[in-house]
Coordinates of C-alpha atoms and ligand atoms in Angstrom, one line a residue:
X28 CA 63.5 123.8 98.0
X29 CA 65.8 124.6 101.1
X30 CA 66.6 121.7 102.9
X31 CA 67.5 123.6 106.2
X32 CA 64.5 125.0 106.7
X33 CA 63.7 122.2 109.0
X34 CA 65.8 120.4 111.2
X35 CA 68.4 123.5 111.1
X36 CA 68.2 127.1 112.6
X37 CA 71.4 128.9 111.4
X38 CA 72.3 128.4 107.6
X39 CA 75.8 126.9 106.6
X40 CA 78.8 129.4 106.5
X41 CA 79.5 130.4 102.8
X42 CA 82.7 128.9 103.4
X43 CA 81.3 125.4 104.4
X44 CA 78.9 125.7 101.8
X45 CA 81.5 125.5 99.3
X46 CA 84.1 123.6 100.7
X47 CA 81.1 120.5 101.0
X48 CA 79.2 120.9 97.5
X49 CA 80.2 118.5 94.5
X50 CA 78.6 121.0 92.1
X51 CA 82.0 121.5 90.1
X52 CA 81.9 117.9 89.1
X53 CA 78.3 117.3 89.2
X54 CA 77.8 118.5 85.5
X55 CA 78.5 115.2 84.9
X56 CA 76.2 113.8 86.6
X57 CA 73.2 116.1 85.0
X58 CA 71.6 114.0 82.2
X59 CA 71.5 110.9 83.9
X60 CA 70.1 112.7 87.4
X61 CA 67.3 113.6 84.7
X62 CA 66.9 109.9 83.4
X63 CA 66.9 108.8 87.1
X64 CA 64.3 111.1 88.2
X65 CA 62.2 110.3 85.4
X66 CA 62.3 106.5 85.7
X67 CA 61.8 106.9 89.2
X68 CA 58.5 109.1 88.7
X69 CA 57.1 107.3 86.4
X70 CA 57.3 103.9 88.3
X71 CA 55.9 105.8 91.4
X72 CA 53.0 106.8 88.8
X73 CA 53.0 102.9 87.5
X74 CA 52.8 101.5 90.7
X75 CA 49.9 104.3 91.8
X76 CA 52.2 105.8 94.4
X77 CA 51.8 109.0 93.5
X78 CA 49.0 110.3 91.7
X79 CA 48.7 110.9 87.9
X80 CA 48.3 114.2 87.4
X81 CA 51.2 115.1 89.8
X82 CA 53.5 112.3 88.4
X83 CA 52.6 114.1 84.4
X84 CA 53.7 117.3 85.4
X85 CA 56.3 116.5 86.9
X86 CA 57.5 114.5 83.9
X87 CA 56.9 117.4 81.5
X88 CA 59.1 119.7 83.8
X89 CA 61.7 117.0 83.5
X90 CA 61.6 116.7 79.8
X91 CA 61.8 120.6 79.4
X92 CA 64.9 120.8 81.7
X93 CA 66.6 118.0 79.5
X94 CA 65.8 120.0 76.4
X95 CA 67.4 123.6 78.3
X96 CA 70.2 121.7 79.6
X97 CA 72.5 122.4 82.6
X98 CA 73.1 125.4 82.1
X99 CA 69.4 126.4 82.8
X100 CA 69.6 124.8 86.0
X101 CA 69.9 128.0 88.8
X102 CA 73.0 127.7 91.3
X103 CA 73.1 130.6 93.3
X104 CA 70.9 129.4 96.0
X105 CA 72.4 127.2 98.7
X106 CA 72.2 124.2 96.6
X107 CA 74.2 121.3 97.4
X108 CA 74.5 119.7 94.9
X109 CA 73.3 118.8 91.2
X110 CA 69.9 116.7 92.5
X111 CA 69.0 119.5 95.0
X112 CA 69.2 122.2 91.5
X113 CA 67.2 119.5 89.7
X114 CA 64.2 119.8 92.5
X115 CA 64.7 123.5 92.3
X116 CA 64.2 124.0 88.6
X117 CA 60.9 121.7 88.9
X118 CA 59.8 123.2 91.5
X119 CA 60.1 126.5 90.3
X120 CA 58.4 124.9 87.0
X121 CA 55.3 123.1 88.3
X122 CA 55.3 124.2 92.5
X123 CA 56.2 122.9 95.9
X124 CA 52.6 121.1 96.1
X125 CA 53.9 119.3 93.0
X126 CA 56.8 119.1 93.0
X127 CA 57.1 118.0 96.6
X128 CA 56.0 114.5 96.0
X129 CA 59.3 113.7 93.5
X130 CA 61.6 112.9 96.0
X131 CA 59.1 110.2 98.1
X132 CA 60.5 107.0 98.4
X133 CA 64.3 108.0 97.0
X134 CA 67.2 109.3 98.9
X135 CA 69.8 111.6 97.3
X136 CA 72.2 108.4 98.7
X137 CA 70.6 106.2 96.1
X138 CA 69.6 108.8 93.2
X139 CA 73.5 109.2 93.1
X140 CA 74.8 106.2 93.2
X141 CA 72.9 105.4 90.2
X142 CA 73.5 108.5 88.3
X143 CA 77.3 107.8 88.5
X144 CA 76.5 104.8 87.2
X145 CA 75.2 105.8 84.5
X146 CA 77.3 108.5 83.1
X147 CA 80.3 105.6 83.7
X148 CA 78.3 103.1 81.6
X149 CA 78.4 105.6 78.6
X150 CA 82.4 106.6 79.3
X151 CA 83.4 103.4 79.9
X152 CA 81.4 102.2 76.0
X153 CA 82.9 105.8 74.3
X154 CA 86.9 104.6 76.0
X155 CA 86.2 101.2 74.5
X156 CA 85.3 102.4 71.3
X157 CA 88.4 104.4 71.5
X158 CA 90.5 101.3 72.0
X159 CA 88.8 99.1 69.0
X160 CA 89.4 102.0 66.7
X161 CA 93.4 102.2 68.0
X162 CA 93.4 98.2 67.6
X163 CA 91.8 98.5 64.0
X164 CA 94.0 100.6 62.8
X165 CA 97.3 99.0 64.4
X166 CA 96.1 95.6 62.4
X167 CA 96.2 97.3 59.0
X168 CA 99.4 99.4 60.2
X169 CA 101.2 95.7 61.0
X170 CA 99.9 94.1 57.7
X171 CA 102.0 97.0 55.6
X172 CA 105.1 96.2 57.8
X173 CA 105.0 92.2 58.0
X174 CA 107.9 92.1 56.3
X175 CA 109.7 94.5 58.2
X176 CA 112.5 93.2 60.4
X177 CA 114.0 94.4 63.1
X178 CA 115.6 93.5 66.3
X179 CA 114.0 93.1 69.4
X180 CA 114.9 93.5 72.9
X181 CA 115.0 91.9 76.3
X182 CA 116.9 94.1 79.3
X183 CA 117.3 96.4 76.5
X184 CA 119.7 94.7 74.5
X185 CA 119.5 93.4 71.0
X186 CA 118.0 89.7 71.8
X187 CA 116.2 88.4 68.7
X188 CA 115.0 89.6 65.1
X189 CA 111.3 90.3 65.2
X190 CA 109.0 91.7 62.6
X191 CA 107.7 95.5 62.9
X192 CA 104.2 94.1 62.7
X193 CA 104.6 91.8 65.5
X194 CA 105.5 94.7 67.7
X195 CA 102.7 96.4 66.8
X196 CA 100.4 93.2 67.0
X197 CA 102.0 93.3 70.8
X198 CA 100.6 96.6 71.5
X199 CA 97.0 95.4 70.1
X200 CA 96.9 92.5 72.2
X201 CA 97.8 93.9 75.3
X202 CA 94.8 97.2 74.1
X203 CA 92.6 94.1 73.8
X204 CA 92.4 92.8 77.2
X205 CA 92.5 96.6 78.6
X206 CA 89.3 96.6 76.4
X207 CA 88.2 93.4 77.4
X208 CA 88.8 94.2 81.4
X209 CA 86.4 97.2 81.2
X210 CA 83.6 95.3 79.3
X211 CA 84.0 92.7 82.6
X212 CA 83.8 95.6 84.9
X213 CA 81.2 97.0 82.8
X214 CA 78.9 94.4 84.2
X215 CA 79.5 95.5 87.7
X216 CA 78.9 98.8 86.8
X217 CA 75.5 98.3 84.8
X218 CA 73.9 97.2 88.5
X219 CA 70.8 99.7 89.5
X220 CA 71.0 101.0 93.3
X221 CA 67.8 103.2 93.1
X222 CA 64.9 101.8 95.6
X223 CA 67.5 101.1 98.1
X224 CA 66.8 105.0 99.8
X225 CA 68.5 106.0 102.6
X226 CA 69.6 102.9 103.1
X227 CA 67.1 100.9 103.9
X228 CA 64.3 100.7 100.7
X229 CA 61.6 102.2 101.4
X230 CA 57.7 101.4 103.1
X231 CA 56.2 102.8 99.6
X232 CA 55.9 99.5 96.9
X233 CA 57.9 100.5 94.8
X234 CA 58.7 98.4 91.8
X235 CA 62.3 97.9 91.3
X236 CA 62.3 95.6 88.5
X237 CA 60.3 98.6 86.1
X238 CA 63.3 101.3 87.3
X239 CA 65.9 98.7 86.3
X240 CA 64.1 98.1 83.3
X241 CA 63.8 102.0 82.5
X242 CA 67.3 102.5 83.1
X243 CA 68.4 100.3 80.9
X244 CA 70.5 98.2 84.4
X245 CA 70.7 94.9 83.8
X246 CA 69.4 93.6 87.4
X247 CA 69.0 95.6 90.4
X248 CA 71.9 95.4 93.6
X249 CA 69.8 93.3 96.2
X250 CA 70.8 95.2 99.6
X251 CA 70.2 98.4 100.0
X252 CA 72.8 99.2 102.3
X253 CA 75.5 97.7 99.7
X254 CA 73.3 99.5 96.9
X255 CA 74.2 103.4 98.5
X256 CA 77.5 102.7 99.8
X257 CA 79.2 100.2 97.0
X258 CA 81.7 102.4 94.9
X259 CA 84.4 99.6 94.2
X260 CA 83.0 100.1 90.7
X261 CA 84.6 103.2 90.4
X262 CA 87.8 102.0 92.0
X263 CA 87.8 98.5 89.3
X264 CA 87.1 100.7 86.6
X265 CA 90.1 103.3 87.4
X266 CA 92.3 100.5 88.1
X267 CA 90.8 99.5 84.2
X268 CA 92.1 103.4 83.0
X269 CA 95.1 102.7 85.0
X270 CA 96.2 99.4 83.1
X271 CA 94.9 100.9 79.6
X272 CA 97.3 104.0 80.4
X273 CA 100.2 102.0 81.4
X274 CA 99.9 99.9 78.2
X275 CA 99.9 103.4 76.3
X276 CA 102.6 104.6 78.6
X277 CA 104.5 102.2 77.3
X278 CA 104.1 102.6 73.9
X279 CA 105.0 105.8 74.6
X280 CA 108.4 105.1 76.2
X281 CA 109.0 102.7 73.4
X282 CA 108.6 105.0 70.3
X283 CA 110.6 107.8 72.5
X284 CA 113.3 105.4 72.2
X285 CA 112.6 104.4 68.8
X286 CA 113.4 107.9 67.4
X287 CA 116.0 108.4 68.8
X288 CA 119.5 109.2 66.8
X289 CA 121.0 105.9 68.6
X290 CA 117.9 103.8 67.7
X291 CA 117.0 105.9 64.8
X292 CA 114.5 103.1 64.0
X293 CA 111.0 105.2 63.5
X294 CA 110.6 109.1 63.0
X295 CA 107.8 110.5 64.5
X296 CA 105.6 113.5 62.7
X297 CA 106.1 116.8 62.6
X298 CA 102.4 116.8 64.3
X299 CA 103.4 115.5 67.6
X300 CA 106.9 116.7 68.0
X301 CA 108.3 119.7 69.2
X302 CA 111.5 122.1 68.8
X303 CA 113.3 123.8 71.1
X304 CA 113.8 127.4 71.9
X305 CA 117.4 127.7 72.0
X306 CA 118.7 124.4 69.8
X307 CA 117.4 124.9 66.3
X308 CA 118.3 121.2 65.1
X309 CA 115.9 119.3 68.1
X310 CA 112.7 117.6 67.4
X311 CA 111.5 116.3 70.7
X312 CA 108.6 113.8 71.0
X313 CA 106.7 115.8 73.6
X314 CA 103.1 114.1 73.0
X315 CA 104.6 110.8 73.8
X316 CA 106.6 112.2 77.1
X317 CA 103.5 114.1 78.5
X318 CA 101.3 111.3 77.7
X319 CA 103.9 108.6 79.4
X320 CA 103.1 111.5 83.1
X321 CA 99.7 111.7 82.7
X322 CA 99.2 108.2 82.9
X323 CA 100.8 108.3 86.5
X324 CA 98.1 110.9 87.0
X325 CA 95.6 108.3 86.8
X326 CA 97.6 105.8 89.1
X327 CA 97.3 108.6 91.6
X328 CA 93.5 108.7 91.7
X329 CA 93.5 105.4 91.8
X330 CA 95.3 105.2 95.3
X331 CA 93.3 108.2 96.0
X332 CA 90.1 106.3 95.8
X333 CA 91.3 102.7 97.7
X334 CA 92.2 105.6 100.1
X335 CA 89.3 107.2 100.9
X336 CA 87.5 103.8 100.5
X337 CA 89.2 101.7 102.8
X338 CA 88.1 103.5 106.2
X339 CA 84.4 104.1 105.1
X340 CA 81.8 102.7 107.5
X341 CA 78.5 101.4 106.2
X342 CA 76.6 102.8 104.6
X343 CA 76.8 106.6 102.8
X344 CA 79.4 109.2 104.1
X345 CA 79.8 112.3 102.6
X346 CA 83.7 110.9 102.2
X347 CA 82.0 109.0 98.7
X348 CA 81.2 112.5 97.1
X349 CA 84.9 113.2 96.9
X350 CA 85.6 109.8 95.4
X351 CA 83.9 111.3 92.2
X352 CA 85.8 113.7 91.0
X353 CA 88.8 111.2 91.2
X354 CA 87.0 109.1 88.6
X355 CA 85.7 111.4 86.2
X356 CA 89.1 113.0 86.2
X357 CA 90.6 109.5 85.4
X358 CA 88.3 109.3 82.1
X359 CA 88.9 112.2 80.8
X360 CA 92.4 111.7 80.9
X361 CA 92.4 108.4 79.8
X362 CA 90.2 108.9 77.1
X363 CA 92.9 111.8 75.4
X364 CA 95.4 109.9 75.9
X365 CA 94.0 107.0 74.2
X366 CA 92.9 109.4 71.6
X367 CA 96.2 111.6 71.0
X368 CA 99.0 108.2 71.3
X369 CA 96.6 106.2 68.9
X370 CA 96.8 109.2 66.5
X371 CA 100.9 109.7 67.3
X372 CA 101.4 106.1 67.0
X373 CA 99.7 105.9 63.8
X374 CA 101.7 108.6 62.1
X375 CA 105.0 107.6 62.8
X376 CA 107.0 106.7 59.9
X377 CA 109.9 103.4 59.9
X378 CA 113.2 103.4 59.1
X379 CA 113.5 99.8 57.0
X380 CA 117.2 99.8 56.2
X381 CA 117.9 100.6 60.0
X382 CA 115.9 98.1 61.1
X383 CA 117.1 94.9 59.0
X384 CA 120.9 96.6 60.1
X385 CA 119.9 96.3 63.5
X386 CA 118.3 92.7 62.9
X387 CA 121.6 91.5 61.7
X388 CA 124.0 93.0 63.9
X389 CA 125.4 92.4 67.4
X390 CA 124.8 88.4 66.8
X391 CA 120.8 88.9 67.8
X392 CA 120.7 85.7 65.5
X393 CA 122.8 82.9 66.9
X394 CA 119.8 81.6 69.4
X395 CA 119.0 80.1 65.5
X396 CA 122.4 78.5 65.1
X397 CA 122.5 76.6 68.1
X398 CA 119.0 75.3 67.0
X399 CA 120.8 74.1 63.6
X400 CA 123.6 72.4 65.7
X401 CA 120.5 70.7 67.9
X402 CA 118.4 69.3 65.1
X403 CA 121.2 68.5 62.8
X404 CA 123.5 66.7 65.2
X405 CA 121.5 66.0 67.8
X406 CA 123.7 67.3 70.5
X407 CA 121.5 68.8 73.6
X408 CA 120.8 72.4 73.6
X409 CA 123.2 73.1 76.6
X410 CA 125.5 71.9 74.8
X411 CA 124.9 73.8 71.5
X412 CA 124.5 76.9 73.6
X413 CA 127.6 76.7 75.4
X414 CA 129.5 76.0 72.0
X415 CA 127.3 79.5 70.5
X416 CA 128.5 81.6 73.1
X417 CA 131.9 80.6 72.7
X418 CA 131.6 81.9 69.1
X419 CA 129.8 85.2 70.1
X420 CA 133.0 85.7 72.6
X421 CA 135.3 84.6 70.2
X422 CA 134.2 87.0 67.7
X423 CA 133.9 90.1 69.6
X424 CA 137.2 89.6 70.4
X425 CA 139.0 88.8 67.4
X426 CA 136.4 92.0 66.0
X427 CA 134.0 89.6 63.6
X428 CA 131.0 90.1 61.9
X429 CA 127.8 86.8 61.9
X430 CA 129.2 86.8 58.0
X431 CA 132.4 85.4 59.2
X432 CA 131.5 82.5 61.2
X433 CA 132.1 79.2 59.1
X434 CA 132.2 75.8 59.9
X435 CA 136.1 75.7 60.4
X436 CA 135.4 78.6 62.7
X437 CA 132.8 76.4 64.6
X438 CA 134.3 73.3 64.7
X439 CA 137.8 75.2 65.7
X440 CA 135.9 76.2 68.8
X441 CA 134.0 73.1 69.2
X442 CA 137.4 71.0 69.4
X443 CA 138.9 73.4 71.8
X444 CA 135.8 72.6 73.8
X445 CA 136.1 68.9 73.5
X446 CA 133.4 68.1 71.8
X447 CA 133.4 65.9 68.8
X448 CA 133.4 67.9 65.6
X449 CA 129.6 68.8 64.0
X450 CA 131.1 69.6 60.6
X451 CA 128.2 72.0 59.5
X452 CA 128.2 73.0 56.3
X453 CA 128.8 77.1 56.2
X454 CA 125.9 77.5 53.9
X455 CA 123.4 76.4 56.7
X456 CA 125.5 78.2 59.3
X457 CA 124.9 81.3 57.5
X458 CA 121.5 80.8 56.8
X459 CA 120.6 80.2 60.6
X460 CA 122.2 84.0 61.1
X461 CA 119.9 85.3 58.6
X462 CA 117.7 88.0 59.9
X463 CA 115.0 87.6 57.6
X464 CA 115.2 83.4 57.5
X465 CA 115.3 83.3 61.2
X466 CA 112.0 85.3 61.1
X467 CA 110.8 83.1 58.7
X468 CA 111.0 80.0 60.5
X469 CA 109.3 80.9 63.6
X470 CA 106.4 78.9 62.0
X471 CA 104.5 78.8 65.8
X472 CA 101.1 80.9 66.8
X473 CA 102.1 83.6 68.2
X474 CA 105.6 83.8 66.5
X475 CA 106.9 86.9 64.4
X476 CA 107.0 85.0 61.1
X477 CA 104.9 86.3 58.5
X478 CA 102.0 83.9 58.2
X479 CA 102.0 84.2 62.2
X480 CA 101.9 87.7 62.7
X481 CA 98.6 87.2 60.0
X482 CA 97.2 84.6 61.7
X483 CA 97.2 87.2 64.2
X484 CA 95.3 90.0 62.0
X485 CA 92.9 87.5 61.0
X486 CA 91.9 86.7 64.7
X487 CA 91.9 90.0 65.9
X488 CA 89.8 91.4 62.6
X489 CA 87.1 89.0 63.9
X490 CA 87.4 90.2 67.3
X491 CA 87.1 93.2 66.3
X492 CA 84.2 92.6 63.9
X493 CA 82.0 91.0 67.0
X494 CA 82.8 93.9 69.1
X495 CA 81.9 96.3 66.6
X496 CA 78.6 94.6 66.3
X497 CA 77.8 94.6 69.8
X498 CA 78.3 98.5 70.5
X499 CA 75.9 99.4 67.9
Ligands
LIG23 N1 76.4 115.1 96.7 C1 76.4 113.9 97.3 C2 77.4 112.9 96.7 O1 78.0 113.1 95.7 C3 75.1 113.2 97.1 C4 74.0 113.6 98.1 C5 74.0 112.8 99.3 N2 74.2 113.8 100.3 C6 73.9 113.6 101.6 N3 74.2 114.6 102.3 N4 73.4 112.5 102.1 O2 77.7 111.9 97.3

């Protein structure tokens, strides 16, 4: 089938040929421009369009090609692109007189818009499997470390003891709505365009309910002109990559930190570190550093896509064929990354005696003792907080440690201030500056206390549980 043996006299330059034809990334696109074609024949059969004998072989030539594969598919003629190859290799199968009748009431404008959608449904289901898995085994990692405290940071500086599992109970809720924001997209996504042509349906009746139904879409788009030139599903669902990236990114910059000699608070594996060449003693977290740039990658093609998109006039331009590549670019590189930091994140080991040393030092516990002074005396938290941060000063400068602060200290301080004396006993001073009680008694949902942090297993396991259920 040569399309320019009609309207056209000359044939394309070689050079235009290429520089227009999206066969590179139309490989993608080849199982589900099968399954498009063969829904769309057999409703054109169904709804006695075309006849049955025609429709039959047609189908049969189809079904071969999806057993041979892609590769059997024959690209040295000028073929545009992956639908044109398809009508090639069935009408090399079965004949022009045949074959000839596929393409009545479809355009390649709305064959593929639907076959994108299709390969994306499957991507977007295998990324969110990717993400459950990451989020199952973060749960079981944070219910061997609930007892693991540690300091944690705001502006990156020590602000208040947390729990090793409730950082890593952070990083599962935050991999939860990235999974959650794709299963909303997902809807958009699972919307059939085929039947709206060109642009403008069709005069054949054809039956758009039975290729929605074939296709497994869950309703069909209801204007054609939208239905060929929509692709802000492929910009919501990169924007999805983008924001599941980022949360990995992050991770990523966080356990760079963490393993550091400074921080010295995990150690990654051997498996995803590096050396150097010329300073024997380094081990360099390299799969977390190229994973923290490639997910700028994906922020790229997302601008890349609004880009192209924004100028666009109803209804298909060519422009939309370079908006693909873009996206499936976007999954594959969100979908190693997901796969490679889950694994690196899951094999890092934690360094317990650093992190209660680090819980305890540099006064990350005194929020605690100004809630003593509160509830015992009453006194508002201004105040209390004023009278804390008097201590902290006071102690830096006279070179103390939280295990010096008693009540004579306080109350020394709390005179000088002019405030009436709280006589606390030291006991319950030194209790509030406890690392591991001031975990303890951040008894709240969503706290780092044990029962808390969970609380928080327990919720997400049944998350996960329903989720699990609903991909099979
Ligand atoms: N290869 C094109 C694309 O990816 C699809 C075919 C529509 N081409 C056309 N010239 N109307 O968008």
């Amino acid at each position: 089938m040569n399309l320019r043996s009609g309207r056209l006299n000359k044939k394309m330059t070689t050079g235009a040929a290429e520089y227009t034809s999206s066969l590179d990334s139309d490989r993608y696109l080849f199982d589900s421009d099968v399954k498009c074609n063969f829904a769309h024949v057999l409703m054109l059969k169904n709804e006695n369009i075309i006849d049955e004998d025609i429709a039959d072989k047609i189908l049969e030539a189809l079904t071969k090609l999806r057993e041979e594969g892609f590769e059997s598919l024959d690209f040295n003629r000028s073929v545009e692109d992956i639908h044109m190859a398809v009508e090639n290799y069935v009408t090399d199968m079965v004949g022009s007189n045949v074959a000839g009748f596929m393409h009545t009431a479809k355009s390649r404008n709305d064959q593929v818009a639907t076959d994108i959608r299709l390969t994306l449904r499957e991507k977007i289901i295998e990324v969110q499997l990717g993400i459950l898995k990451f989020i199952e085994k973060l749960v079981q990692k944070a219910e061997e470390h609930k007892d693991i405290v540690t300091v944690g940071y705001t502006h990156l500086q020590h602000a208040q003891p947390i729990t090793i599992a409730h950082s890593f109970m952070a990083y599962a809720q935050s991999l939860k709505r990235d999974y959650e924001r794709l299963s909303d997209t997902y809807k958009r996504v699972n919307q059939n365009p085929l039947g709206s042509a060109a642009m403008t349906t069709t005069s054949f009746p054809i039956n758009r309910e039975l290729t929605t139904k074939l296709l497994g879409f869950n309703t069909y788009l209801e204007n054609s002109m939208d239905g060929v030139s929509a692709r802000d599903f492929i910009s919501e669902t990169v924007f999805d990559l983008s924001t599941l990236t980022t949360t990995l990114s992050k991770i990523c910059e966080e356990l760079v930190l963490w393993s550091t000699y400074e921080f010295d608070v995990i150690e990654m594996s051997d498996e995803f570190s590096s050396t150097s060449s010329i300073m024997p003693q380094k081990k360099n977290p390299d799969v977390a550093e190229v994973a923290r740039a490639k997910s700028a990658v994906i922020n790229g093609e997302l601008v890349t896509i609004m880009t192209i998109l924004k100028a666009i006039p109803y209804t298909y331009n060519r422009d939309l064929q370079e908006i693909t590549p873009h996206l499936w670019n976007s999954v594959e590189i969100a979908y190693e990354t997901l796969k490679i930091v889950s694994e690196m994140t899951l094999s890092i080991s934690v360094n317990k005696n650093r992190c209660l040393e680090l819980a305890g030092a540099n006064f990350a516990t005194v929020t605690d003792l100004a809630d003593v002074m509160v509830r015992e005396r009453k006194i508002p938290f201004r105040t209390a907080h004023k009278i804390v941060g008097r201590i902290v000063n006071l102690s830096i400068e006279m070179d103390l440690d939280i295990g010096d602060i008693d009540s004579r200290f306080v109350d020394g301080i709390v005179n000088d201030l002019g405030f009436d004396k709280l006589e606390l006993p030291t006991d319950l001073i030194q209790k509030s500056l406890d690392p591991i009680e001031n975990v303890k008694m951040r008894q709240v949902p969503g706290g780092p206390s044990p029962e808390m942090v969970q609380l928080a297993c327990n919720n997400m396991k049944n998350f996960l549980k329903e989720e699990f259920d609903k991909k099979e």
